[in-house]
Coordinates of C-alpha atoms and ligand atoms in Angstrom, one line a residue:
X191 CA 3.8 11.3 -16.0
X192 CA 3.6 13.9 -13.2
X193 CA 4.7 12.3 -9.7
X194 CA 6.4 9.1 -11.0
X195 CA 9.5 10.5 -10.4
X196 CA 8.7 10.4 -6.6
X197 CA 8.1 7.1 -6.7
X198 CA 10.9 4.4 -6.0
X199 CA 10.7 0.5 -5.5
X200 CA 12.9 -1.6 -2.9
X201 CA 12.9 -4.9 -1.8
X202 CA 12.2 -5.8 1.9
X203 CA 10.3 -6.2 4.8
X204 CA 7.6 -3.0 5.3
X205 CA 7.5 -3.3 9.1
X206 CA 11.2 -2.2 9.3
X207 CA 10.7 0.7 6.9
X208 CA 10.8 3.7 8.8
X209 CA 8.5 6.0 6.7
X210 CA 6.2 8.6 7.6
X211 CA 3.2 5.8 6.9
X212 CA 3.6 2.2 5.8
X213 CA 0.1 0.9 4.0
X214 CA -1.0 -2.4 5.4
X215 CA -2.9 -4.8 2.6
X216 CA -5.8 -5.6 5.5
X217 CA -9.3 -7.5 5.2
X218 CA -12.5 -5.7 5.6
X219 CA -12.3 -6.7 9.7
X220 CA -9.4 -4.5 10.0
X221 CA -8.9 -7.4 12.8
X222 CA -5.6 -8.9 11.3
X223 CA -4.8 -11.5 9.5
X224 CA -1.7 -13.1 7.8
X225 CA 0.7 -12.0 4.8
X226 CA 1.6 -8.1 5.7
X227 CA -1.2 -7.7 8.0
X228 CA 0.1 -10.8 10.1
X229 CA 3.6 -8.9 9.7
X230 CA 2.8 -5.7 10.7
X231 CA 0.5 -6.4 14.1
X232 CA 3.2 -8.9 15.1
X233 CA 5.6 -6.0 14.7
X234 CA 3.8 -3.2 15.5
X235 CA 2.4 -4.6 19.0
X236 CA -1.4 -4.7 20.2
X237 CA -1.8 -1.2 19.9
X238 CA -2.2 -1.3 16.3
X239 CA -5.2 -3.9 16.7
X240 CA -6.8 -1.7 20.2
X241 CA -7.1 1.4 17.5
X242 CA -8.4 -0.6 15.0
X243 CA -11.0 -2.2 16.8
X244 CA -12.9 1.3 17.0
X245 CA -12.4 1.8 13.4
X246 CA -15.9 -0.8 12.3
X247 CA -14.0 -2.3 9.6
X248 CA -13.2 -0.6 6.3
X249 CA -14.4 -1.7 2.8
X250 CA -12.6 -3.0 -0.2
X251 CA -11.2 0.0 -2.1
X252 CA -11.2 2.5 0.9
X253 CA -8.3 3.2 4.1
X254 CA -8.5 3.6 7.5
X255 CA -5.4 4.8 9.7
X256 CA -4.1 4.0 13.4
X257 CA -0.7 4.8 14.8
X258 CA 1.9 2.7 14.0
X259 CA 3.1 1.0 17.9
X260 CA 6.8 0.1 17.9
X261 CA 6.9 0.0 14.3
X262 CA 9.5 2.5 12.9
X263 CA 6.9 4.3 11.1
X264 CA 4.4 7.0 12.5
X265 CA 1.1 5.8 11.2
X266 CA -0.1 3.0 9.3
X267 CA -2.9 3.0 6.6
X268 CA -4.9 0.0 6.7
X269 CA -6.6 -0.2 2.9
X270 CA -8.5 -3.4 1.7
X271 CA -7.7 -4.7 -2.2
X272 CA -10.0 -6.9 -4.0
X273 CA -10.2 -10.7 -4.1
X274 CA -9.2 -11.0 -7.5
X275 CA -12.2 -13.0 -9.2
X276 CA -10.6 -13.0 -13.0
X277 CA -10.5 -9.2 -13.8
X278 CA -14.6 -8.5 -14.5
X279 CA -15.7 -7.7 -11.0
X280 CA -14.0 -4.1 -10.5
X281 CA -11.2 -5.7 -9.4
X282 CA -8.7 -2.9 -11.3
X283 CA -10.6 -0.3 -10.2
X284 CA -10.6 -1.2 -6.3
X285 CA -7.4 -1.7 -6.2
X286 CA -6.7 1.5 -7.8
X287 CA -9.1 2.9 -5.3
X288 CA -6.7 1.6 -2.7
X289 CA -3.9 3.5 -3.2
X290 CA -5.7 7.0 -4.4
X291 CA -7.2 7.1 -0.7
X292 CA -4.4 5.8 1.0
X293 CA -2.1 8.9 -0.7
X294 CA -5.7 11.1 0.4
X295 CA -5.1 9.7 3.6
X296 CA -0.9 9.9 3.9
X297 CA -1.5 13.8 2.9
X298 CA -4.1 14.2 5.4
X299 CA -1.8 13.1 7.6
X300 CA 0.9 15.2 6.7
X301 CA 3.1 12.4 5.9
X302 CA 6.2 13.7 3.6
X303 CA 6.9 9.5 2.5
X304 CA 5.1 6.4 2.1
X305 CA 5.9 2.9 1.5
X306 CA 3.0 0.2 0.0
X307 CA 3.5 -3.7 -0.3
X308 CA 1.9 -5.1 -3.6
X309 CA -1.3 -5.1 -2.3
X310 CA -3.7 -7.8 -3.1
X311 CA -0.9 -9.5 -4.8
X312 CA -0.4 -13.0 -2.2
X313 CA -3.5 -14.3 -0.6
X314 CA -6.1 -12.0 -2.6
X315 CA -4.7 -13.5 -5.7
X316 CA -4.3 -10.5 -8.0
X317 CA -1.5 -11.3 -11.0
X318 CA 1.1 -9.1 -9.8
X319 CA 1.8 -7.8 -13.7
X320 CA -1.6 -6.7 -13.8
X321 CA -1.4 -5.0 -10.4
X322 CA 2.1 -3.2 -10.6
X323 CA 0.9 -0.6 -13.2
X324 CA -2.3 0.2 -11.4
X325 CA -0.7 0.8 -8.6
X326 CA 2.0 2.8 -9.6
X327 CA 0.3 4.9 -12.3
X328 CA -2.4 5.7 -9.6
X329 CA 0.1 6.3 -6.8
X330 CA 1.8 8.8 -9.5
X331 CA -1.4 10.6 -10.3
X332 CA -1.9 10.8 -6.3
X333 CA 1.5 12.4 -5.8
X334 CA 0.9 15.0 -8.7
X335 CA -2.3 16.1 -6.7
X336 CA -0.3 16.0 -3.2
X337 CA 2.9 17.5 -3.7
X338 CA 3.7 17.6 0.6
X339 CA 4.3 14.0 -0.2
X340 CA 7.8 13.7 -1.4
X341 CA 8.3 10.1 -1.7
X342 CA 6.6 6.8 -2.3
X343 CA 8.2 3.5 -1.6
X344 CA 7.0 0.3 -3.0
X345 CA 8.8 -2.6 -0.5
X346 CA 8.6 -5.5 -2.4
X347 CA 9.0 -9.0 -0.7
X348 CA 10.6 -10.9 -3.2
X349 CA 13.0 -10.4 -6.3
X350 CA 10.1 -11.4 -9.2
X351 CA 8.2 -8.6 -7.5
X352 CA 10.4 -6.2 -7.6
X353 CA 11.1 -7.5 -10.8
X354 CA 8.0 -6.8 -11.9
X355 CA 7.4 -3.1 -10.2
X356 CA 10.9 -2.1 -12.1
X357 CA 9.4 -3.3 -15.3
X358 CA 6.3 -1.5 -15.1
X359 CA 8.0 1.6 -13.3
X360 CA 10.5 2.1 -15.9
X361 CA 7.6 2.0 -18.6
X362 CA 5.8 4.6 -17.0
X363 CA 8.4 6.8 -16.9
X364 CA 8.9 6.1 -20.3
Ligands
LIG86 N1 6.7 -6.7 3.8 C1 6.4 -6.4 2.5 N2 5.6 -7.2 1.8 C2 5.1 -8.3 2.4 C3 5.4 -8.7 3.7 C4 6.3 -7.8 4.4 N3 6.6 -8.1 5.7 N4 4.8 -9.9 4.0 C5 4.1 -10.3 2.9 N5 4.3 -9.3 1.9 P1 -0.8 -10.4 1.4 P2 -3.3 -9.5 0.1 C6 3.8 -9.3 0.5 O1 -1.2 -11.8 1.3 O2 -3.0 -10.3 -1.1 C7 -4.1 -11.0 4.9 O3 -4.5 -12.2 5.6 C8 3.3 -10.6 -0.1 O4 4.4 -11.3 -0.6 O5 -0.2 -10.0 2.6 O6 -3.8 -8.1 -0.1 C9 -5.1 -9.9 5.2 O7 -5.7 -9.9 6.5 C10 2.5 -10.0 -1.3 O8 3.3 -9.7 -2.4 O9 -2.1 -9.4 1.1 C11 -6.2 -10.2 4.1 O10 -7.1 -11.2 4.6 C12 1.9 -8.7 -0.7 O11 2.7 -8.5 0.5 C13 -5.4 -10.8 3.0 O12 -4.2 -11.3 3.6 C14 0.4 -8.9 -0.3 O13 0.2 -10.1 0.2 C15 -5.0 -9.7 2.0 O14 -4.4 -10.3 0.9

């Protein structure tokens, strides 16, 4: 698959990883929150929160971006995943929704990398073998159409999820 091959998975903590944009897994406030959201605004300082105050909130599936405060990153993309609900209320195809805009969005911005968490994969309560392929498959097909972007970095915050992301990863690249 075209763009796959730009895409790499790590494990860590996303507010130290200095990439062009690090995507935030936010609620539809945009007005923080905990998991990777708590993570980041702690990081990042209240600058992140000021900014997103004028953004009105963002719905599930779309992404919003502010700078990134003392983060080492230069922006961060806030994007909203679904509640997972037991797979038959779109929930797939939100959370694929989630990473095509925030790719859209990293372009935009002329980012040239990009690092996601496993969004929707802690509180939201989406099985994390069921969300590693969607979001690496669409991530891939964002890359192929946005070929300024040279990198994408899933930062995974514990071994089964990396574990995981390999897996699915290594069968995309088949
Ligand atoms: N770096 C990388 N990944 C992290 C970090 C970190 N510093 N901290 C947590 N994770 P979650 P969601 C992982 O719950 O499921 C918030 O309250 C975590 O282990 O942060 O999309 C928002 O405001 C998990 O694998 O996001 C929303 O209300 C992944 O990040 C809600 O949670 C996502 O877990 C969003 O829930």
């Amino acid at each position: 698959m075209q763009g796959v091959h730009r895409i790499e998975v790590a494990l860590g903590d996303i507010t130290r990883h200095a990439a062009d944009a690090i995507v935030n897994a936010a609620n539809s406030s945009l007005l923080g929150g905990g998991g990777v959201d708590g993570a980041i605004h702690r990081a990042g300082g209240p600058s992140i929160l000021e900014e997103c105050r004028r953004l009105g909130g963002c719905a599930t599936g779309d992404a919003k971006a502010t700078g990134a405060g003392d983060l080492p990153a230069r922006h961060v993309i806030h994007t909203v995943g679904p509640v997972w609900q037991g797979g038959d209320a779109g929930e797939e195809e939100l959370l694929a929704s989630c990473h095509r805009r925030s790719v859209e969005l990293a372009a935009e911005l002329g980012c040239r990398t990009v690092a996601f968490p496993a969004i929707s994969t802690g509180v939201y309560g989406f099985p994390v073998e069921l969300a590693a392929p969607i979001a690496l498959r669409t991530t891939a097909e964002g890359l192929a159409r946005h070929e300024a972007i040279e990198r994408a970095t899933f930062v995974l915050f514990s071994e089964g999820h990396l574990r995981v992301f390999e897996h699915a990863l290594a069968g995309l690249r088949g």
